[in-house]
PDB file of C-alpha atoms in Angstrom:
ATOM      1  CA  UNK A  10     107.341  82.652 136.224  1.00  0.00           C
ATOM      2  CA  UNK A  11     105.046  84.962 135.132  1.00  0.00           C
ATOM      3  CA  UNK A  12     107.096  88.839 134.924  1.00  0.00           C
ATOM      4  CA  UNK A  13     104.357  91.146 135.895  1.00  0.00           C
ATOM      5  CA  UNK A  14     101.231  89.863 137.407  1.00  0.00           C
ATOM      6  CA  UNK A  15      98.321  91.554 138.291  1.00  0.00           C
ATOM      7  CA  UNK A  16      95.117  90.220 140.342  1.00  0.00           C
ATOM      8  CA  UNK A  17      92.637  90.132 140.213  1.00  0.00           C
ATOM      9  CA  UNK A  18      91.884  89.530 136.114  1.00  0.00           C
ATOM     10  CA  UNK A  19      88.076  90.084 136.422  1.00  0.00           C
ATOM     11  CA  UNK A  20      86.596  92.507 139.129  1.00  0.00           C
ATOM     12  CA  UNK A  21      82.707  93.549 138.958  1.00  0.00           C
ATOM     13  CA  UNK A  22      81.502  95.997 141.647  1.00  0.00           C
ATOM     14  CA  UNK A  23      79.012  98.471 142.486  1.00  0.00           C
ATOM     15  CA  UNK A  24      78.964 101.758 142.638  1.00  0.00           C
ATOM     16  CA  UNK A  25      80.271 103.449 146.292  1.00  0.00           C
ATOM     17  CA  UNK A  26      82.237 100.504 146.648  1.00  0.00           C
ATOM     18  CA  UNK A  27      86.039 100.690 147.674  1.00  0.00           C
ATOM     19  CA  UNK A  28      88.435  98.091 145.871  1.00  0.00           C
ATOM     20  CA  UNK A  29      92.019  97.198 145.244  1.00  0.00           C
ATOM     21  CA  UNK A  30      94.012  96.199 142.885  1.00  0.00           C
ATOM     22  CA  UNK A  31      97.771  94.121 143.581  1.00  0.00           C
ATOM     23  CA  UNK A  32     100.923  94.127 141.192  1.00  0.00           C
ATOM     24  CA  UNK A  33     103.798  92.596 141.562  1.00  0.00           C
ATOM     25  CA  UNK A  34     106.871  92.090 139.263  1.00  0.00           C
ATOM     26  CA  UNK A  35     109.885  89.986 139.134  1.00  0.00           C
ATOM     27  CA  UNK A  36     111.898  91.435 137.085  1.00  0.00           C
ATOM     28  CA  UNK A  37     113.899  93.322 139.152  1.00  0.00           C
ATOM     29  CA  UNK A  38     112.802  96.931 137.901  1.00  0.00           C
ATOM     30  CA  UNK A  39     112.459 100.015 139.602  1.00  0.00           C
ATOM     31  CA  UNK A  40     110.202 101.296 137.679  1.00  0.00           C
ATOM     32  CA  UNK A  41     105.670 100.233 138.137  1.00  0.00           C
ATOM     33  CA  UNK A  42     103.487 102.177 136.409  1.00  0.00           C
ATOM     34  CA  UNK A  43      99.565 101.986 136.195  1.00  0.00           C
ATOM     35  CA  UNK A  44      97.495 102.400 133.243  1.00  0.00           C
ATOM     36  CA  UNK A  45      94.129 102.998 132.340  1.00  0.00           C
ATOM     37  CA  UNK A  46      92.657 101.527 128.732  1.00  0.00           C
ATOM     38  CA  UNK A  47      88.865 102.797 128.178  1.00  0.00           C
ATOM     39  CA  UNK A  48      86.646 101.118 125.878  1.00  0.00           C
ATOM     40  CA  UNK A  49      87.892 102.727 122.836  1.00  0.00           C
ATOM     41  CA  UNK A  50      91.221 101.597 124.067  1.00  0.00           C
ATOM     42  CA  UNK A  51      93.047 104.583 124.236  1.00  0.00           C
ATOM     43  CA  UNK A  52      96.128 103.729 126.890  1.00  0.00           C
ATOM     44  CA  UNK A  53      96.280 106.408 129.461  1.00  0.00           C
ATOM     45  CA  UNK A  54      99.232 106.838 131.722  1.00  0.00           C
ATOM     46  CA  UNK A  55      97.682 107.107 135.580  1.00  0.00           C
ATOM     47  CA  UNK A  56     100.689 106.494 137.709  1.00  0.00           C
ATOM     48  CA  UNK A  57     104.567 106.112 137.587  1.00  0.00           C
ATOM     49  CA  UNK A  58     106.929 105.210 140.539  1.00  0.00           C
ATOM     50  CA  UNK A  59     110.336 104.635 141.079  1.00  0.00           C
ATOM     51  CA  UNK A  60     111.913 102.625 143.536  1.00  0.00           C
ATOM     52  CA  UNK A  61     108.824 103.332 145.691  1.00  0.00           C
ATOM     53  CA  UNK A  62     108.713 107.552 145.299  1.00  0.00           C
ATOM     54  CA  UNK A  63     105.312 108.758 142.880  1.00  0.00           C
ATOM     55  CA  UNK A  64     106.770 110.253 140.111  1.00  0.00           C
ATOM     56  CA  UNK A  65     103.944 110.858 138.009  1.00  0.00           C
ATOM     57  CA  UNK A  66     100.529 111.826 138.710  1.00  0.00           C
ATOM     58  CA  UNK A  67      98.184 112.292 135.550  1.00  0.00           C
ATOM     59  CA  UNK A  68      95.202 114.220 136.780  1.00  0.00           C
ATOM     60  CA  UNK A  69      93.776 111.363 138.328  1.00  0.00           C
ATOM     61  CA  UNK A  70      90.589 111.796 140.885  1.00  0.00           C
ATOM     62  CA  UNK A  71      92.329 111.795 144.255  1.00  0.00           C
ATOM     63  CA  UNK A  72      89.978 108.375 145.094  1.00  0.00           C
ATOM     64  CA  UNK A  73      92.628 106.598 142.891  1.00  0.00           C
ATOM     65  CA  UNK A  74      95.603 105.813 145.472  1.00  0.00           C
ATOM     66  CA  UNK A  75      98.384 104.163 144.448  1.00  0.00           C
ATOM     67  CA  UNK A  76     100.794 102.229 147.133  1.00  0.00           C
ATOM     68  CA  UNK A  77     104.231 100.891 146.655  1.00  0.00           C
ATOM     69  CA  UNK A  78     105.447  99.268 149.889  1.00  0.00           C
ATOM     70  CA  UNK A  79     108.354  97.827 147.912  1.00  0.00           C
ATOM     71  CA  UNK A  80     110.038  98.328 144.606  1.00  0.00           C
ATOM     72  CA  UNK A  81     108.531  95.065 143.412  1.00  0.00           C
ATOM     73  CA  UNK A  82     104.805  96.092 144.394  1.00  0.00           C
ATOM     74  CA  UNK A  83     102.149  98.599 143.173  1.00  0.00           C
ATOM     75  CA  UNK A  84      98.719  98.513 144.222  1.00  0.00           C
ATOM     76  CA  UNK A  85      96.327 100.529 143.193  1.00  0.00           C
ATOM     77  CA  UNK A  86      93.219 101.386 145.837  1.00  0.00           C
ATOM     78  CA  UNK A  87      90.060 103.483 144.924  1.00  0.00           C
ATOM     79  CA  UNK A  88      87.291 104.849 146.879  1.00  0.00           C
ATOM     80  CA  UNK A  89      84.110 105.573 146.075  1.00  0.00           C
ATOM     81  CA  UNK A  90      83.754 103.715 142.659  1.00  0.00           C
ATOM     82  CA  UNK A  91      82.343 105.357 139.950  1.00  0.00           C
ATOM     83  CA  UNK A  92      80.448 103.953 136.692  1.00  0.00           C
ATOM     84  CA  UNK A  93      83.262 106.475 134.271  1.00  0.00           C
ATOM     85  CA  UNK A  94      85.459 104.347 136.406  1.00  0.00           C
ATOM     86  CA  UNK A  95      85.069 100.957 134.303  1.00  0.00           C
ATOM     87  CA  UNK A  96      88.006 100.026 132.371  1.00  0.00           C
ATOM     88  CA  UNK A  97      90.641  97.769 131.771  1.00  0.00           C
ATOM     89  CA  UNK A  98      93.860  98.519 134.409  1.00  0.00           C
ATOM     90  CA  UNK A  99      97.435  97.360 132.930  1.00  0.00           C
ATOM     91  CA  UNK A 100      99.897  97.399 135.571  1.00  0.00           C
ATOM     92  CA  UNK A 101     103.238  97.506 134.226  1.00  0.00           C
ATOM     93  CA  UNK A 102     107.097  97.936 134.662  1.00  0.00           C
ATOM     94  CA  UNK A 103     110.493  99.064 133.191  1.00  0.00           C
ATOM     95  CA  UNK A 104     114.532  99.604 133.851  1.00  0.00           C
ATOM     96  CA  UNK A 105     115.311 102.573 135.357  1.00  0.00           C
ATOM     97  CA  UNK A 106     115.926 103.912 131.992  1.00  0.00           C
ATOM     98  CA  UNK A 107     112.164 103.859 131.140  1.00  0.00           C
ATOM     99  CA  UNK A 108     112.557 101.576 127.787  1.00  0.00           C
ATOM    100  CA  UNK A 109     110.938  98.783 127.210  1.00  0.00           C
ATOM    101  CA  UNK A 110     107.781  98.268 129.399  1.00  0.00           C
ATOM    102  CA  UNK A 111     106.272  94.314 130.351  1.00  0.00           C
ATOM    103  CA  UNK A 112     102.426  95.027 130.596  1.00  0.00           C
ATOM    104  CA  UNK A 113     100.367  92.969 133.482  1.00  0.00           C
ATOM    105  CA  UNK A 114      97.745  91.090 132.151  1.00  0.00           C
ATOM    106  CA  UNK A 115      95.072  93.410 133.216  1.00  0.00           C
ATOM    107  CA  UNK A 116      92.671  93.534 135.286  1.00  0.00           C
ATOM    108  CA  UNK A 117      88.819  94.216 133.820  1.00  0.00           C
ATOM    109  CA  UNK A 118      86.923  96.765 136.351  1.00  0.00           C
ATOM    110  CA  UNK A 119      83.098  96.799 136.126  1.00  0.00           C
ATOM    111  CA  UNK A 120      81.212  98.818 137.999  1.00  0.00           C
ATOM    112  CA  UNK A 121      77.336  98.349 138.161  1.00  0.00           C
TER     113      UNK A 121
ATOM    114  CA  UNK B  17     103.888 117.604 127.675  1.00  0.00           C
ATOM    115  CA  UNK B  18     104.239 114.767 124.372  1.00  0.00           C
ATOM    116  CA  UNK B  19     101.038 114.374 121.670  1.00  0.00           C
ATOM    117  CA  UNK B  20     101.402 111.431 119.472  1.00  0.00           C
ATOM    118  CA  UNK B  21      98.672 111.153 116.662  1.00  0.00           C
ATOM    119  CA  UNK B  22      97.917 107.452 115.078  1.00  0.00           C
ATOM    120  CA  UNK B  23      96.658 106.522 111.736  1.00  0.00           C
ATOM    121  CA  UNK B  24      95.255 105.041 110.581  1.00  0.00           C
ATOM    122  CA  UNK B  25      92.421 104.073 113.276  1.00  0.00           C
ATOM    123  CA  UNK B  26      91.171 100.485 111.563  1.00  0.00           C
ATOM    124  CA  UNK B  27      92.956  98.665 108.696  1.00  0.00           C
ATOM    125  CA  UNK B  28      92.072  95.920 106.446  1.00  0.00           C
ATOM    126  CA  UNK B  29      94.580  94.526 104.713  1.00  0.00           C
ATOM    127  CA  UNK B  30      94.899  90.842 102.578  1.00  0.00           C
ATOM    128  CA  UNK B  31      96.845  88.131 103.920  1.00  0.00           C
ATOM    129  CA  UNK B  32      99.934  88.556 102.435  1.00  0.00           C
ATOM    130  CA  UNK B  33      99.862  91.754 101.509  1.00  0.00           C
ATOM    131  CA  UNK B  34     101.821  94.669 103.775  1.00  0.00           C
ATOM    132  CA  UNK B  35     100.783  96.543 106.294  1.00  0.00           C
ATOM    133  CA  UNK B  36     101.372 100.214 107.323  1.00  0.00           C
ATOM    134  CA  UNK B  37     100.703 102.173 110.197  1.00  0.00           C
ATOM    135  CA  UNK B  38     102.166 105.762 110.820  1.00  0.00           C
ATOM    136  CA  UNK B  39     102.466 108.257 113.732  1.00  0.00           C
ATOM    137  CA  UNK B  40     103.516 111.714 114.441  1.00  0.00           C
ATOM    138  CA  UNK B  41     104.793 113.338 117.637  1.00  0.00           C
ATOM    139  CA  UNK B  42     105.294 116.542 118.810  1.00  0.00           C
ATOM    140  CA  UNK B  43     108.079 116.379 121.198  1.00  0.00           C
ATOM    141  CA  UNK B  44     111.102 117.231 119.144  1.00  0.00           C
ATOM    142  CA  UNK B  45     113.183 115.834 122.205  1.00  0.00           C
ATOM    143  CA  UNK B  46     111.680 112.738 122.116  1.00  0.00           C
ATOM    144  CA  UNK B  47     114.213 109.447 121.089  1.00  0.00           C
ATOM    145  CA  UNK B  48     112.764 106.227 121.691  1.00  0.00           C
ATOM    146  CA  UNK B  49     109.613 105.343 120.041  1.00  0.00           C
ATOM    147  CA  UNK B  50     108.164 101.330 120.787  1.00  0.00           C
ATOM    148  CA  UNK B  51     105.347  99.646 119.050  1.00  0.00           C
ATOM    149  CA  UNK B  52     102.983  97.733 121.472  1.00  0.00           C
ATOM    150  CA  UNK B  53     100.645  94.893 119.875  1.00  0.00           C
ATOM    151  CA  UNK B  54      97.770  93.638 122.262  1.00  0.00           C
ATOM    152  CA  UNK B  55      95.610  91.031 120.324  1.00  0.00           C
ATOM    153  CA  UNK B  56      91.832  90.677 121.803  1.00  0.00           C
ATOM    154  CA  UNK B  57      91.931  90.241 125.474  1.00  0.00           C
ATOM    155  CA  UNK B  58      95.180  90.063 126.144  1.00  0.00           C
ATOM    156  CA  UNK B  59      97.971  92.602 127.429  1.00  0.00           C
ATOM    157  CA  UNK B  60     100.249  94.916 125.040  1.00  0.00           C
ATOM    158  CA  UNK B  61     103.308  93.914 123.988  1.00  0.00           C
ATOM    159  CA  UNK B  62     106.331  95.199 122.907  1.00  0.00           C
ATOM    160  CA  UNK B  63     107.316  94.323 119.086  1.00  0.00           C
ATOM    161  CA  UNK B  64     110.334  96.492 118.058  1.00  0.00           C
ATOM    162  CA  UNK B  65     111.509  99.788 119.097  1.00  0.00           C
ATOM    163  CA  UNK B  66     113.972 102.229 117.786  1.00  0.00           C
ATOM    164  CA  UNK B  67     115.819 105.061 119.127  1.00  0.00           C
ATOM    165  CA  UNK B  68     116.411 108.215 117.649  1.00  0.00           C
ATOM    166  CA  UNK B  69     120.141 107.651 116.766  1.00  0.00           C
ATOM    167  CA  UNK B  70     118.437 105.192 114.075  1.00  0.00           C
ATOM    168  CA  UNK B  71     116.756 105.769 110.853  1.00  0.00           C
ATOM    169  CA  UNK B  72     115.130 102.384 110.852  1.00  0.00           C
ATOM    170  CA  UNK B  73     115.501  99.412 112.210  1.00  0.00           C
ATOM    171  CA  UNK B  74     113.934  95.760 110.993  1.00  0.00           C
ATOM    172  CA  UNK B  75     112.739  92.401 112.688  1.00  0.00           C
ATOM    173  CA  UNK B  76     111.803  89.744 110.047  1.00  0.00           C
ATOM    174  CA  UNK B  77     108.599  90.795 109.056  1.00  0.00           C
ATOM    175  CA  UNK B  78     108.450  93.389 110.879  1.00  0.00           C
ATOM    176  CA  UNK B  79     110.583  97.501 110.747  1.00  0.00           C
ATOM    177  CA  UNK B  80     110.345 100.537 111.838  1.00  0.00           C
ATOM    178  CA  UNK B  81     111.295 103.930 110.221  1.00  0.00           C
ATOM    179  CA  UNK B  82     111.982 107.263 112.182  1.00  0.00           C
ATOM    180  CA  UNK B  83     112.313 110.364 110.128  1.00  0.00           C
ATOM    181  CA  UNK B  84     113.313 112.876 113.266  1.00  0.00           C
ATOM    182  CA  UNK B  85     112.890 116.214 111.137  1.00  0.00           C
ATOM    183  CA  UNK B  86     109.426 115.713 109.953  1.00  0.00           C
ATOM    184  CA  UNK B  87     108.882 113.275 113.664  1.00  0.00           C
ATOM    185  CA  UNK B  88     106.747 110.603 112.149  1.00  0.00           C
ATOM    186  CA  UNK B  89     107.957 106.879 112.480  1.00  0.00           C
ATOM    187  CA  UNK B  90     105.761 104.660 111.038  1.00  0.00           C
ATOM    188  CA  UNK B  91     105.693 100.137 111.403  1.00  0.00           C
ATOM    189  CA  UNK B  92     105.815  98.267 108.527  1.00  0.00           C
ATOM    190  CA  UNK B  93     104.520  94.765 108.542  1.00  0.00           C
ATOM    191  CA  UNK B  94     105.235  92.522 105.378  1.00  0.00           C
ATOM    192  CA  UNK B  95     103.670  89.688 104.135  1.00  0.00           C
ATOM    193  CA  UNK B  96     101.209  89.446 106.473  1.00  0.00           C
ATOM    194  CA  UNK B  97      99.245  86.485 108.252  1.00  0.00           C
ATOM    195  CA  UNK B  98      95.926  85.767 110.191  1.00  0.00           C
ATOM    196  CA  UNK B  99      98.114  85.825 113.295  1.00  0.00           C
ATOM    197  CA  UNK B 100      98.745  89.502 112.717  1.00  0.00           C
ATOM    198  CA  UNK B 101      95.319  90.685 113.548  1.00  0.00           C
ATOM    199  CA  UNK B 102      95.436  93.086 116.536  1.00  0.00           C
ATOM    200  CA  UNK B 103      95.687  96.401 117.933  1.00  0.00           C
ATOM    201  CA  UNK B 104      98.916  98.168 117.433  1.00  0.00           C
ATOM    202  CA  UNK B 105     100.158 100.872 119.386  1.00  0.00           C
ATOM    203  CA  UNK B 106     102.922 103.462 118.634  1.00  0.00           C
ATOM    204  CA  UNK B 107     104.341 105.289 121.769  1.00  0.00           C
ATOM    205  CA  UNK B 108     106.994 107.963 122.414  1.00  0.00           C
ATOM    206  CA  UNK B 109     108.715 109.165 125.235  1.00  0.00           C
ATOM    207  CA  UNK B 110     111.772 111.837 126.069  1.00  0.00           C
ATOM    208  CA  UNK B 111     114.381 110.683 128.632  1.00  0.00           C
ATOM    209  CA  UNK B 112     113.093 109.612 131.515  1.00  0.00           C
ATOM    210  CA  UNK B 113     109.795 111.339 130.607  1.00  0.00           C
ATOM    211  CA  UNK B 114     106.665 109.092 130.322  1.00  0.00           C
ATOM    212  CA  UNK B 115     105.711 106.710 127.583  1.00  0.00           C
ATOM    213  CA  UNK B 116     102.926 108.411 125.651  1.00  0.00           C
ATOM    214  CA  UNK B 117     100.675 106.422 123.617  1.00  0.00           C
ATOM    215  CA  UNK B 118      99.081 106.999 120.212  1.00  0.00           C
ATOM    216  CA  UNK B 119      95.176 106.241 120.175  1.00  0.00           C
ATOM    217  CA  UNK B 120      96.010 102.513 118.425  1.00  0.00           C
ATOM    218  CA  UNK B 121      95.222 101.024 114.723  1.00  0.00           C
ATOM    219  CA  UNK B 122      93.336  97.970 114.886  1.00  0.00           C
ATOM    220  CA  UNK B 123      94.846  95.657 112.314  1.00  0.00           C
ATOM    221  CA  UNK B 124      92.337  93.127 110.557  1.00  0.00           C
ATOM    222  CA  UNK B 125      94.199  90.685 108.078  1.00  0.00           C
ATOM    223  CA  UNK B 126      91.496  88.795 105.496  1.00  0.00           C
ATOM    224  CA  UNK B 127      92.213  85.816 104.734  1.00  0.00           C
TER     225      UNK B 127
END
């Protein structure tokens, strides 16, 4: 019954490599949004969409591409993987009204 | 677009004692303002929020303050326990505008 889930948890790579990400939520929301926490754990916002349309775009490298084939889904694909490009990825989701957002429970990229 | 500024970055505090952590913003449009914990390994979660219609707003151990003229709200943990230890997170957001996210305070209670 988990709310937002994420997969997978643990995800060690090297670099060049193309790899995806899967979110899914049950909570009914229309809003997914994909996060990026570095290793001084600053939370940067990466992606936002709403009932399926991109809505926000941070000046993210265009080998980040984010896919919602339904309002319950958000993937998150990216090509060419790049050492800067380990982190920890929080998918997560919120009412249309943007308040309170239910975090995935991450998913730890390592690229080698 | 938002800035919000966290501090402070670490804090020590004794069990039992309280437990401050404050934030600025620079949005003066902004009017809801969360506080995330995320303990080691694990995802961030929400802990009390408070919109800007509210001056403060309390949880148990746990409140909020939001002073909108000088736009600092700070969290206020009381009493505090082992359990407590984490990273905290303040965040603020306008409308329908992102959530932006202060740089954390990572919260070490001695026992």
């Amino acid at each position: 019954d988990t709310a937002v889930s994420q997969t997978p948890k643990y995800l060690v790579t090297q670099m060049g490599n193309d790899k995806s990400i899967k979110c899914e939520q049950n909570l009914g929301h229309d809003t997914m949004y994909w996060y990026k926490q570095d290793s001084k754990k600053f939370l940067k916002i990466m992606f936002s969409y709403n009932n399926k349309e991109l809505i926000i775009n941070e000046t993210v490298p265009n080998r980040f591409s984010p896919k919602s084939p339904d309002k319950a889904h958000l993937n998150l694909h990216i090509n060419s993987l790049e050492l800067g490009d380990s982190a920890v990825y929080f998918c997560a989701s919120s009412r249309l009204d943007r308040s309170q957002a239910f975090f995935g429970q991450g998913t730890r990229l390592t690229v080698v | 677009g938002e800035n919000v500024e966290q501090h402070p970055s670490t804090l020590s505090v004794q069990e039992g004692d309280s437990a401050v952590i404050k934030c600025t913003y620079s949005d003066s449009a902004s009017n809801y303002f969360p506080w995330y914990k995320q303990e080691l390994g694990k995802r961030p979660q929400l802990i009390i929020d408070i919109r800007s219609n509210v001056g403060e707003k309390k949880d148990q151990r746990i409140a909020v303050t939001l002073n909108k003229t000088a736009k600092h709200f700070s969290l206020h943990i009381t009493e505090t326990q082992p359990e407590d230890s984490a990273v905290y997170f303040c965040a603020a957001r306008f409308g329908n505008e992102k959530l932006t996210f202060g740089t954390g305070t990572r919260l070490t209670i001695i026992p």
